[in-house]
PDB file of C-alpha atoms in Angstrom:
ATOM      1  CA  UNK A   1     -15.206 -29.124  16.792  1.00 56.00           C
ATOM      2  CA  UNK A   2     -11.642 -30.368  16.300  1.00 59.00           C
ATOM      3  CA  UNK A   3     -12.598 -31.938  12.948  1.00 72.00           C
ATOM      4  CA  UNK A   4     -14.342 -28.722  11.942  1.00 78.00           C
ATOM      5  CA  UNK A   5     -11.231 -26.643  12.651  1.00 86.00           C
ATOM      6  CA  UNK A   6      -8.995 -29.192  10.928  1.00 89.00           C
ATOM      7  CA  UNK A   7     -11.196 -29.077   7.856  1.00 89.00           C
ATOM      8  CA  UNK A   8     -11.023 -25.313   7.892  1.00 90.00           C
ATOM      9  CA  UNK A   9      -7.229 -25.456   8.234  1.00 90.00           C
ATOM     10  CA  UNK A  10      -6.927 -27.914   5.331  1.00 91.00           C
ATOM     11  CA  UNK A  11      -9.121 -25.714   3.153  1.00 91.00           C
ATOM     12  CA  UNK A  12      -7.196 -22.504   3.898  1.00 90.00           C
ATOM     13  CA  UNK A  13      -3.774 -24.059   3.440  1.00 88.00           C
ATOM     14  CA  UNK A  14      -4.786 -25.863   0.259  1.00 88.00           C
ATOM     15  CA  UNK A  15      -5.854 -22.579  -1.305  1.00 87.00           C
ATOM     16  CA  UNK A  16      -2.794 -20.697  -0.059  1.00 82.00           C
ATOM     17  CA  UNK A  17      -0.252 -23.413  -0.933  1.00 84.00           C
ATOM     18  CA  UNK A  18      -1.779 -24.406  -4.266  1.00 81.00           C
ATOM     19  CA  UNK A  19      -3.183 -27.858  -3.608  1.00 86.00           C
ATOM     20  CA  UNK A  20      -4.268 -30.553  -1.191  1.00 87.00           C
ATOM     21  CA  UNK A  21      -0.940 -32.372  -1.364  1.00 88.00           C
ATOM     22  CA  UNK A  22       0.927 -29.247  -0.274  1.00 87.00           C
ATOM     23  CA  UNK A  23      -1.591 -28.655   2.512  1.00 88.00           C
ATOM     24  CA  UNK A  24      -1.243 -32.251   3.647  1.00 89.00           C
ATOM     25  CA  UNK A  25       2.559 -31.973   3.814  1.00 89.00           C
ATOM     26  CA  UNK A  26       2.283 -28.727   5.740  1.00 85.00           C
ATOM     27  CA  UNK A  27      -0.141 -30.275   8.227  1.00 88.00           C
ATOM     28  CA  UNK A  28       1.762 -33.577   8.384  1.00 88.00           C
ATOM     29  CA  UNK A  29      -1.094 -35.764   7.227  1.00 90.00           C
ATOM     30  CA  UNK A  30      -1.697 -37.924   4.162  1.00 91.00           C
ATOM     31  CA  UNK A  31      -3.292 -36.417   1.023  1.00 88.00           C
ATOM     32  CA  UNK A  32      -6.174 -38.860   1.450  1.00 90.00           C
ATOM     33  CA  UNK A  33      -6.792 -37.592   4.985  1.00 91.00           C
ATOM     34  CA  UNK A  34      -6.608 -33.959   3.802  1.00 89.00           C
ATOM     35  CA  UNK A  35      -9.184 -34.725   1.087  1.00 89.00           C
ATOM     36  CA  UNK A  36     -11.391 -36.422   3.692  1.00 91.00           C
ATOM     37  CA  UNK A  37     -11.310 -33.332   5.937  1.00 91.00           C
ATOM     38  CA  UNK A  38     -12.174 -31.064   3.016  1.00 90.00           C
ATOM     39  CA  UNK A  39     -15.042 -33.352   1.990  1.00 90.00           C
ATOM     40  CA  UNK A  40     -16.296 -33.316   5.569  1.00 90.00           C
ATOM     41  CA  UNK A  41     -16.161 -29.527   5.716  1.00 90.00           C
ATOM     42  CA  UNK A  42     -18.166 -29.176   2.508  1.00 90.00           C
ATOM     43  CA  UNK A  43     -20.676 -31.763   3.738  1.00 90.00           C
ATOM     44  CA  UNK A  44     -21.206 -29.872   7.001  1.00 89.00           C
ATOM     45  CA  UNK A  45     -21.661 -26.589   5.137  1.00 89.00           C
ATOM     46  CA  UNK A  46     -23.879 -28.140   2.504  1.00 91.00           C
ATOM     47  CA  UNK A  47     -22.047 -26.428  -0.342  1.00 90.00           C
ATOM     48  CA  UNK A  48     -19.070 -26.851  -2.639  1.00 91.00           C
ATOM     49  CA  UNK A  49     -16.137 -24.667  -1.673  1.00 91.00           C
ATOM     50  CA  UNK A  50     -13.568 -25.857  -4.202  1.00 89.00           C
ATOM     51  CA  UNK A  51     -13.667 -27.116  -7.757  1.00 87.00           C
ATOM     52  CA  UNK A  52     -11.003 -29.805  -8.075  1.00 80.00           C
ATOM     53  CA  UNK A  53      -9.182 -30.933 -11.201  1.00 74.00           C
ATOM     54  CA  UNK A  54      -6.048 -33.011 -11.581  1.00 64.00           C
ATOM     55  CA  UNK A  55      -3.996 -29.840 -11.957  1.00 70.00           C
ATOM     56  CA  UNK A  56      -5.437 -27.219  -9.647  1.00 75.00           C
ATOM     57  CA  UNK A  57      -8.050 -26.095  -7.173  1.00 82.00           C
ATOM     58  CA  UNK A  58     -10.341 -23.149  -7.852  1.00 85.00           C
ATOM     59  CA  UNK A  59     -12.722 -21.431  -5.481  1.00 89.00           C
ATOM     60  CA  UNK A  60     -16.450 -21.332  -5.965  1.00 90.00           C
ATOM     61  CA  UNK A  61     -18.271 -18.126  -5.042  1.00 89.00           C
ATOM     62  CA  UNK A  62     -19.179 -19.671  -1.691  1.00 90.00           C
ATOM     63  CA  UNK A  63     -15.583 -20.796  -1.245  1.00 88.00           C
ATOM     64  CA  UNK A  64     -14.202 -17.301  -1.828  1.00 88.00           C
ATOM     65  CA  UNK A  65     -16.504 -15.859   0.833  1.00 87.00           C
ATOM     66  CA  UNK A  66     -15.744 -18.682   3.272  1.00 90.00           C
ATOM     67  CA  UNK A  67     -11.971 -18.439   2.737  1.00 89.00           C
ATOM     68  CA  UNK A  68     -11.821 -14.877   4.027  1.00 84.00           C
ATOM     69  CA  UNK A  69     -13.834 -15.724   7.144  1.00 86.00           C
ATOM     70  CA  UNK A  70     -11.888 -18.930   7.762  1.00 89.00           C
ATOM     71  CA  UNK A  71      -8.546 -17.090   7.556  1.00 85.00           C
ATOM     72  CA  UNK A  72      -9.778 -14.540  10.071  1.00 83.00           C
ATOM     73  CA  UNK A  73     -11.031 -17.198  12.494  1.00 85.00           C
ATOM     74  CA  UNK A  74      -7.832 -19.239  12.311  1.00 85.00           C
ATOM     75  CA  UNK A  75      -5.723 -16.123  12.690  1.00 78.00           C
ATOM     76  CA  UNK A  76      -7.634 -15.068  15.800  1.00 79.00           C
ATOM     77  CA  UNK A  77      -7.324 -18.566  17.274  1.00 80.00           C
ATOM     78  CA  UNK A  78      -3.584 -18.572  16.647  1.00 74.00           C
ATOM     79  CA  UNK A  79      -3.198 -15.147  18.178  1.00 69.00           C
ATOM     80  CA  UNK A  80      -5.234 -16.119  21.239  1.00 70.00           C
ATOM     81  CA  UNK A  81      -3.115 -19.249  21.740  1.00 68.00           C
ATOM     82  CA  UNK A  82       0.093 -17.227  21.396  1.00 61.00           C
ATOM     83  CA  UNK A  83      -1.068 -14.682  23.950  1.00 60.00           C
ATOM     84  CA  UNK A  84      -2.204 -17.416  26.344  1.00 58.00           C
ATOM     85  CA  UNK A  85       1.192 -19.090  26.193  1.00 52.00           C
ATOM     86  CA  UNK A  86       3.103 -15.801  26.542  1.00 44.00           C
ATOM     87  CA  UNK A  87       4.324 -15.946  22.950  1.00 47.00           C
ATOM     88  CA  UNK A  88       2.450 -12.906  21.668  1.00 46.00           C
ATOM     89  CA  UNK A  89       5.641 -11.177  20.580  1.00 52.00           C
ATOM     90  CA  UNK A  90       6.827 -14.152  18.552  1.00 63.00           C
ATOM     91  CA  UNK A  91       4.948 -12.929  15.495  1.00 84.00           C
ATOM     92  CA  UNK A  92       5.037 -14.979  12.335  1.00 86.00           C
ATOM     93  CA  UNK A  93       3.386 -15.371   8.954  1.00 89.00           C
ATOM     94  CA  UNK A  94       3.162 -13.406   5.720  1.00 92.00           C
ATOM     95  CA  UNK A  95       2.249  -9.721   5.954  1.00 95.00           C
ATOM     96  CA  UNK A  96       0.967  -8.326   2.637  1.00 94.00           C
ATOM     97  CA  UNK A  97       1.447  -4.554   2.342  1.00 96.00           C
ATOM     98  CA  UNK A  98       0.216  -2.364  -0.513  1.00 95.00           C
ATOM     99  CA  UNK A  99       1.784   1.075  -1.008  1.00 95.00           C
ATOM    100  CA  UNK A 100       2.141   3.746  -3.726  1.00 92.00           C
ATOM    101  CA  UNK A 101       4.985   2.879  -6.092  1.00 90.00           C
ATOM    102  CA  UNK A 102       7.434   5.733  -5.576  1.00 89.00           C
ATOM    103  CA  UNK A 103       6.703   6.188  -1.880  1.00 92.00           C
ATOM    104  CA  UNK A 104       7.071   2.478  -1.334  1.00 94.00           C
ATOM    105  CA  UNK A 105      10.430   2.296  -3.069  1.00 93.00           C
ATOM    106  CA  UNK A 106      11.824   5.416  -1.379  1.00 91.00           C
ATOM    107  CA  UNK A 107      10.446   5.176   2.135  1.00 94.00           C
ATOM    108  CA  UNK A 108       8.892   1.756   2.852  1.00 96.00           C
ATOM    109  CA  UNK A 109      11.338  -0.707   1.308  1.00 96.00           C
ATOM    110  CA  UNK A 110      14.333   0.773   3.231  1.00 95.00           C
ATOM    111  CA  UNK A 111      12.513   0.054   6.512  1.00 96.00           C
ATOM    112  CA  UNK A 112      12.112  -3.672   5.827  1.00 97.00           C
ATOM    113  CA  UNK A 113      15.504  -4.759   7.268  1.00 96.00           C
ATOM    114  CA  UNK A 114      14.867  -2.932  10.537  1.00 96.00           C
ATOM    115  CA  UNK A 115      11.397  -4.471  10.870  1.00 97.00           C
ATOM    116  CA  UNK A 116      12.890  -7.894  10.117  1.00 96.00           C
ATOM    117  CA  UNK A 117      15.370  -7.464  12.963  1.00 95.00           C
ATOM    118  CA  UNK A 118      12.480  -6.806  15.341  1.00 93.00           C
ATOM    119  CA  UNK A 119      10.170  -9.528  13.996  1.00 94.00           C
ATOM    120  CA  UNK A 120      12.221 -12.170  12.155  1.00 94.00           C
ATOM    121  CA  UNK A 121       9.257 -14.533  11.949  1.00 93.00           C
ATOM    122  CA  UNK A 122       7.253 -12.197   9.713  1.00 94.00           C
ATOM    123  CA  UNK A 123       7.631 -12.422   5.946  1.00 95.00           C
ATOM    124  CA  UNK A 124       6.928  -9.074   4.272  1.00 96.00           C
ATOM    125  CA  UNK A 125       5.287  -9.054   0.863  1.00 95.00           C
ATOM    126  CA  UNK A 126       5.198  -5.604  -0.760  1.00 97.00           C
ATOM    127  CA  UNK A 127       2.933  -4.598  -3.600  1.00 95.00           C
ATOM    128  CA  UNK A 128       4.047  -1.192  -4.899  1.00 94.00           C
ATOM    129  CA  UNK A 129       1.533   0.353  -7.295  1.00 89.00           C
ATOM    130  CA  UNK A 130      -0.224   3.688  -7.676  1.00 84.00           C
ATOM    131  CA  UNK A 131      -3.590   2.096  -8.359  1.00 84.00           C
ATOM    132  CA  UNK A 132      -6.082   1.786  -5.501  1.00 82.00           C
ATOM    133  CA  UNK A 133      -6.222  -1.850  -4.432  1.00 84.00           C
ATOM    134  CA  UNK A 134      -9.206  -3.562  -2.869  1.00 83.00           C
ATOM    135  CA  UNK A 135      -7.850  -4.816   0.450  1.00 84.00           C
ATOM    136  CA  UNK A 136     -10.540  -7.425   0.969  1.00 77.00           C
ATOM    137  CA  UNK A 137     -10.841  -8.783  -2.558  1.00 78.00           C
ATOM    138  CA  UNK A 138      -7.098  -8.807  -3.241  1.00 85.00           C
ATOM    139  CA  UNK A 139      -6.244 -10.042   0.275  1.00 84.00           C
ATOM    140  CA  UNK A 140      -3.877  -7.300   1.402  1.00 91.00           C
ATOM    141  CA  UNK A 141      -3.420  -7.049   5.160  1.00 91.00           C
ATOM    142  CA  UNK A 142      -3.087  -3.276   4.994  1.00 93.00           C
ATOM    143  CA  UNK A 143      -2.483  -0.436   2.572  1.00 94.00           C
ATOM    144  CA  UNK A 144      -0.510   2.784   2.778  1.00 94.00           C
ATOM    145  CA  UNK A 145      -2.210   5.687   1.033  1.00 91.00           C
ATOM    146  CA  UNK A 146      -1.222   9.293   0.594  1.00 88.00           C
ATOM    147  CA  UNK A 147      -3.478  12.303   0.322  1.00 80.00           C
ATOM    148  CA  UNK A 148      -6.897  13.298   1.476  1.00 75.00           C
ATOM    149  CA  UNK A 149      -8.829  10.098   1.970  1.00 74.00           C
ATOM    150  CA  UNK A 150     -12.184   9.652   0.311  1.00 69.00           C
ATOM    151  CA  UNK A 151     -15.077   8.428   2.422  1.00 58.00           C
ATOM    152  CA  UNK A 152     -14.517   4.743   3.004  1.00 66.00           C
ATOM    153  CA  UNK A 153     -15.404   1.948   5.370  1.00 69.00           C
ATOM    154  CA  UNK A 154     -11.686   1.238   5.806  1.00 79.00           C
ATOM    155  CA  UNK A 155     -10.088   2.084   9.144  1.00 86.00           C
ATOM    156  CA  UNK A 156      -7.440   4.795   8.717  1.00 89.00           C
ATOM    157  CA  UNK A 157      -4.571   5.874  10.938  1.00 92.00           C
ATOM    158  CA  UNK A 158      -2.417   8.893  10.165  1.00 92.00           C
ATOM    159  CA  UNK A 159       1.276   7.963  10.065  1.00 94.00           C
ATOM    160  CA  UNK A 160       3.060  11.130   8.947  1.00 91.00           C
ATOM    161  CA  UNK A 161       2.365  14.591   7.521  1.00 87.00           C
ATOM    162  CA  UNK A 162       2.894  15.361   3.858  1.00 87.00           C
ATOM    163  CA  UNK A 163       3.715  18.570   1.976  1.00 88.00           C
ATOM    164  CA  UNK A 164       3.690  19.458  -1.688  1.00 90.00           C
ATOM    165  CA  UNK A 165       6.287  21.304  -3.715  1.00 93.00           C
ATOM    166  CA  UNK A 166       6.664  22.879  -7.148  1.00 95.00           C
ATOM    167  CA  UNK A 167      10.203  22.810  -8.454  1.00 97.00           C
ATOM    168  CA  UNK A 168      12.495  22.761 -11.473  1.00 98.00           C
ATOM    169  CA  UNK A 169      16.193  22.337 -12.172  1.00 98.00           C
ATOM    170  CA  UNK A 170      18.578  25.336 -12.199  1.00 98.00           C
ATOM    171  CA  UNK A 171      19.351  24.606 -15.873  1.00 97.00           C
ATOM    172  CA  UNK A 172      15.676  24.750 -16.830  1.00 98.00           C
ATOM    173  CA  UNK A 173      15.127  28.004 -14.933  1.00 98.00           C
ATOM    174  CA  UNK A 174      18.216  29.566 -16.514  1.00 97.00           C
ATOM    175  CA  UNK A 175      16.897  28.653 -19.956  1.00 97.00           C
ATOM    176  CA  UNK A 176      13.182  29.411 -19.537  1.00 96.00           C
ATOM    177  CA  UNK A 177      13.014  31.891 -16.677  1.00 96.00           C
ATOM    178  CA  UNK A 178      11.502  31.515 -13.221  1.00 97.00           C
ATOM    179  CA  UNK A 179       7.692  31.523 -12.894  1.00 96.00           C
ATOM    180  CA  UNK A 180       6.455  33.790 -10.113  1.00 96.00           C
ATOM    181  CA  UNK A 181       2.711  33.954 -10.743  1.00 96.00           C
ATOM    182  CA  UNK A 182       0.195  31.187 -11.383  1.00 96.00           C
ATOM    183  CA  UNK A 183      -0.443  32.758 -14.772  1.00 95.00           C
ATOM    184  CA  UNK A 184       3.241  32.267 -15.659  1.00 96.00           C
ATOM    185  CA  UNK A 185       2.863  28.481 -15.605  1.00 96.00           C
ATOM    186  CA  UNK A 186       1.065  28.359 -18.959  1.00 96.00           C
ATOM    187  CA  UNK A 187       4.301  29.466 -20.647  1.00 96.00           C
ATOM    188  CA  UNK A 188       6.284  26.588 -19.114  1.00 97.00           C
ATOM    189  CA  UNK A 189       6.617  22.867 -19.687  1.00 96.00           C
ATOM    190  CA  UNK A 190       4.620  21.485 -16.761  1.00 96.00           C
ATOM    191  CA  UNK A 191       5.102  17.778 -16.152  1.00 95.00           C
ATOM    192  CA  UNK A 192       1.658  16.277 -15.560  1.00 91.00           C
ATOM    193  CA  UNK A 193       0.728  13.422 -13.260  1.00 89.00           C
ATOM    194  CA  UNK A 194      -2.094  11.380 -14.790  1.00 87.00           C
ATOM    195  CA  UNK A 195      -3.344   9.778 -11.556  1.00 78.00           C
ATOM    196  CA  UNK A 196      -4.580  12.988  -9.920  1.00 78.00           C
ATOM    197  CA  UNK A 197      -6.257  16.240 -10.913  1.00 74.00           C
ATOM    198  CA  UNK A 198      -4.315  18.165  -8.266  1.00 78.00           C
ATOM    199  CA  UNK A 199      -1.120  18.077 -10.331  1.00 80.00           C
ATOM    200  CA  UNK A 200      -2.695  16.871 -13.544  1.00 79.00           C
ATOM    201  CA  UNK A 201      -2.166  17.442 -17.224  1.00 85.00           C
ATOM    202  CA  UNK A 202      -4.366  20.490 -17.861  1.00 90.00           C
ATOM    203  CA  UNK A 203      -4.700  22.301 -14.509  1.00 93.00           C
ATOM    204  CA  UNK A 204      -2.858  22.457 -11.196  1.00 94.00           C
ATOM    205  CA  UNK A 205      -4.668  23.148  -7.913  1.00 92.00           C
ATOM    206  CA  UNK A 206      -3.730  25.897  -5.464  1.00 94.00           C
ATOM    207  CA  UNK A 207      -5.049  27.258  -2.184  1.00 90.00           C
ATOM    208  CA  UNK A 208      -5.917  25.383   1.000  1.00 84.00           C
ATOM    209  CA  UNK A 209      -8.930  23.655  -0.572  1.00 83.00           C
ATOM    210  CA  UNK A 210      -7.589  23.458  -4.124  1.00 84.00           C
ATOM    211  CA  UNK A 211     -10.262  25.808  -5.469  1.00 89.00           C
ATOM    212  CA  UNK A 212      -7.784  27.961  -7.395  1.00 94.00           C
ATOM    213  CA  UNK A 213      -6.981  26.323 -10.739  1.00 94.00           C
ATOM    214  CA  UNK A 214      -4.025  27.297 -12.909  1.00 94.00           C
ATOM    215  CA  UNK A 215      -4.015  26.108 -16.524  1.00 95.00           C
ATOM    216  CA  UNK A 216      -0.863  24.236 -17.503  1.00 95.00           C
ATOM    217  CA  UNK A 217       0.513  22.403 -20.492  1.00 94.00           C
ATOM    218  CA  UNK A 218       3.548  20.323 -21.222  1.00 93.00           C
ATOM    219  CA  UNK A 219       5.025  17.701 -23.489  1.00 94.00           C
ATOM    220  CA  UNK A 220       5.340  14.941 -20.883  1.00 94.00           C
ATOM    221  CA  UNK A 221       2.822  13.241 -18.623  1.00 92.00           C
ATOM    222  CA  UNK A 222       3.158  10.046 -16.584  1.00 92.00           C
ATOM    223  CA  UNK A 223       1.412   7.916 -13.970  1.00 88.00           C
ATOM    224  CA  UNK A 224       4.569   7.688 -11.874  1.00 87.00           C
ATOM    225  CA  UNK A 225       6.131  10.468  -9.805  1.00 87.00           C
ATOM    226  CA  UNK A 226       9.663   9.102 -10.138  1.00 89.00           C
ATOM    227  CA  UNK A 227       9.448   9.392 -13.941  1.00 92.00           C
ATOM    228  CA  UNK A 228       8.405  13.046 -13.665  1.00 94.00           C
ATOM    229  CA  UNK A 229      11.167  13.735 -11.138  1.00 94.00           C
ATOM    230  CA  UNK A 230      13.803  12.350 -13.496  1.00 95.00           C
ATOM    231  CA  UNK A 231      12.505  14.551 -16.301  1.00 96.00           C
ATOM    232  CA  UNK A 232      12.671  17.607 -14.036  1.00 97.00           C
ATOM    233  CA  UNK A 233      16.237  16.716 -13.003  1.00 97.00           C
ATOM    234  CA  UNK A 234      17.132  16.532 -16.689  1.00 97.00           C
ATOM    235  CA  UNK A 235      15.920  20.112 -17.163  1.00 97.00           C
ATOM    236  CA  UNK A 236      12.751  19.159 -19.015  1.00 97.00           C
ATOM    237  CA  UNK A 237      10.157  21.106 -17.065  1.00 97.00           C
ATOM    238  CA  UNK A 238       8.413  22.104 -13.857  1.00 97.00           C
ATOM    239  CA  UNK A 239       7.105  19.359 -11.566  1.00 96.00           C
ATOM    240  CA  UNK A 240       4.401  19.538  -8.888  1.00 93.00           C
ATOM    241  CA  UNK A 241       4.004  16.760  -6.351  1.00 89.00           C
ATOM    242  CA  UNK A 242       4.624  15.413  -2.865  1.00 89.00           C
ATOM    243  CA  UNK A 243       7.790  16.779  -1.343  1.00 91.00           C
ATOM    244  CA  UNK A 244       9.019  13.303  -0.359  1.00 91.00           C
ATOM    245  CA  UNK A 245       9.800  12.550  -4.008  1.00 91.00           C
ATOM    246  CA  UNK A 246      11.967  15.639  -4.494  1.00 93.00           C
ATOM    247  CA  UNK A 247      13.399  16.058  -0.966  1.00 91.00           C
ATOM    248  CA  UNK A 248      16.878  14.711  -1.717  1.00 91.00           C
ATOM    249  CA  UNK A 249      17.200  16.623  -4.991  1.00 95.00           C
ATOM    250  CA  UNK A 250      16.120  19.841  -3.261  1.00 96.00           C
ATOM    251  CA  UNK A 251      18.640  19.307  -0.462  1.00 93.00           C
ATOM    252  CA  UNK A 252      21.421  18.740  -3.001  1.00 95.00           C
ATOM    253  CA  UNK A 253      20.463  21.759  -5.123  1.00 96.00           C
ATOM    254  CA  UNK A 254      19.613  19.618  -8.149  1.00 98.00           C
ATOM    255  CA  UNK A 255      16.095  21.079  -8.001  1.00 97.00           C
ATOM    256  CA  UNK A 256      14.948  24.531  -6.872  1.00 97.00           C
ATOM    257  CA  UNK A 257      11.662  25.094  -5.041  1.00 96.00           C
ATOM    258  CA  UNK A 258       9.396  27.681  -6.685  1.00 97.00           C
ATOM    259  CA  UNK A 259       7.275  30.123  -4.698  1.00 95.00           C
ATOM    260  CA  UNK A 260       4.272  31.439  -6.606  1.00 96.00           C
ATOM    261  CA  UNK A 261       1.572  33.941  -5.653  1.00 94.00           C
ATOM    262  CA  UNK A 262      -0.622  31.122  -4.274  1.00 94.00           C
ATOM    263  CA  UNK A 263       0.456  28.083  -2.230  1.00 91.00           C
ATOM    264  CA  UNK A 264       0.032  24.662  -3.835  1.00 91.00           C
ATOM    265  CA  UNK A 265      -2.862  22.595  -2.571  1.00 87.00           C
ATOM    266  CA  UNK A 266      -1.801  20.437   0.407  1.00 81.00           C
ATOM    267  CA  UNK A 267      -1.614  16.756  -0.399  1.00 78.00           C
ATOM    268  CA  UNK A 268      -2.815  15.539   3.004  1.00 80.00           C
ATOM    269  CA  UNK A 269      -0.931  12.873   4.929  1.00 89.00           C
ATOM    270  CA  UNK A 270       0.379   9.322   4.883  1.00 93.00           C
ATOM    271  CA  UNK A 271      -2.208   6.871   6.236  1.00 93.00           C
ATOM    272  CA  UNK A 272      -2.365   3.204   7.137  1.00 95.00           C
ATOM    273  CA  UNK A 273      -5.631   1.554   6.107  1.00 92.00           C
ATOM    274  CA  UNK A 274      -6.961  -1.744   7.434  1.00 91.00           C
ATOM    275  CA  UNK A 275     -10.101  -3.835   7.073  1.00 82.00           C
ATOM    276  CA  UNK A 276     -13.160  -2.390   8.832  1.00 75.00           C
ATOM    277  CA  UNK A 277     -14.727  -5.681   9.896  1.00 62.00           C
ATOM    278  CA  UNK A 278     -11.894  -7.236  11.833  1.00 61.00           C
ATOM    279  CA  UNK A 279      -9.311  -6.552  14.474  1.00 70.00           C
ATOM    280  CA  UNK A 280      -5.958  -6.463  12.657  1.00 79.00           C
ATOM    281  CA  UNK A 281      -3.724  -9.456  13.283  1.00 83.00           C
ATOM    282  CA  UNK A 282      -0.833  -8.965  15.684  1.00 87.00           C
ATOM    283  CA  UNK A 283       1.673  -8.848  12.810  1.00 91.00           C
ATOM    284  CA  UNK A 284      -0.338  -6.065  11.140  1.00 92.00           C
ATOM    285  CA  UNK A 285      -0.621  -4.077  14.360  1.00 91.00           C
ATOM    286  CA  UNK A 286       3.117  -4.437  14.954  1.00 94.00           C
ATOM    287  CA  UNK A 287       3.873  -3.189  11.430  1.00 96.00           C
ATOM    288  CA  UNK A 288       1.595  -0.161  11.757  1.00 95.00           C
ATOM    289  CA  UNK A 289       3.057   0.759  15.148  1.00 94.00           C
ATOM    290  CA  UNK A 290       6.525   0.406  13.640  1.00 96.00           C
ATOM    291  CA  UNK A 291       5.595   2.768  10.788  1.00 96.00           C
ATOM    292  CA  UNK A 292       3.981   5.255  13.166  1.00 94.00           C
ATOM    293  CA  UNK A 293       7.250   5.425  15.093  1.00 93.00           C
ATOM    294  CA  UNK A 294       9.717   5.520  12.185  1.00 93.00           C
ATOM    295  CA  UNK A 295       7.986   7.443   9.384  1.00 92.00           C
ATOM    296  CA  UNK A 296       7.611  10.788  11.204  1.00 90.00           C
ATOM    297  CA  UNK A 297      11.408  10.915  11.622  1.00 87.00           C
ATOM    298  CA  UNK A 298      11.887  10.308   7.916  1.00 84.00           C
ATOM    299  CA  UNK A 299       9.216  12.897   7.159  1.00 85.00           C
ATOM    300  CA  UNK A 300      11.169  15.758   8.755  1.00 80.00           C
ATOM    301  CA  UNK A 301      12.433  16.832   5.315  1.00 75.00           C
ATOM    302  CA  UNK A 302       9.131  16.345   3.525  1.00 78.00           C
TER     303      UNK A 302
END
């Protein structure tokens, strides 16, 4: 059993550190011994996990499937040992977090120093992008997503509420007039967000369920909310999106909230998503609890 776990450890570290030599150094054994453990693991499994060349290692299909399971097993063993020796709070390791680009920059990145003070052994790795990542395939520990969640096998936890807002700069409204009805929007430059139909490039959604559609048009569209916000601040049009993006500009008077004859469709909430087939590691649970405590305070102005 000890050899089996050592082989598993060599395999996981070799893939994470980029080679058998690096894994051997990390485990304080010779490269020849590391290679022997990997050979023994593959022999026991009766399959090839890794294709080896002089320059790199690459996973086979069987290796990719085994790597995920091996990481989970080793993580659970490490957590059990930590708890048994009363070191459960001494969390360590890399925590990979995926989050939407603008939300991540504005409201997740500023929290990193505080989390580091609480858990200095954890290395945070942020991936800020508006595309939907595959947690399992791309090996993220958790993801932060905003909106109404589609049906999914992922485990979701609500972290904070979210509101939407339609707004424009005082200079734009002085030049083009203030829209008061949904039908007025067609005469304005509406800045379209290409990643969602709710505040998209041809229609915007209103009402509690988004069933009311208002046609819009405009000269600028983008897949990033920060880009649209900057255009609105420059007096280039009307923007529709999550209030967290525009909160500071609204508070400072750089943007003015617009009230139309129908409320904008709610955007949902901020959620933490984790893998469905495993208990999250202690570092992941600590991060999610930290967000659940801190984000609602930041969300007071959203």
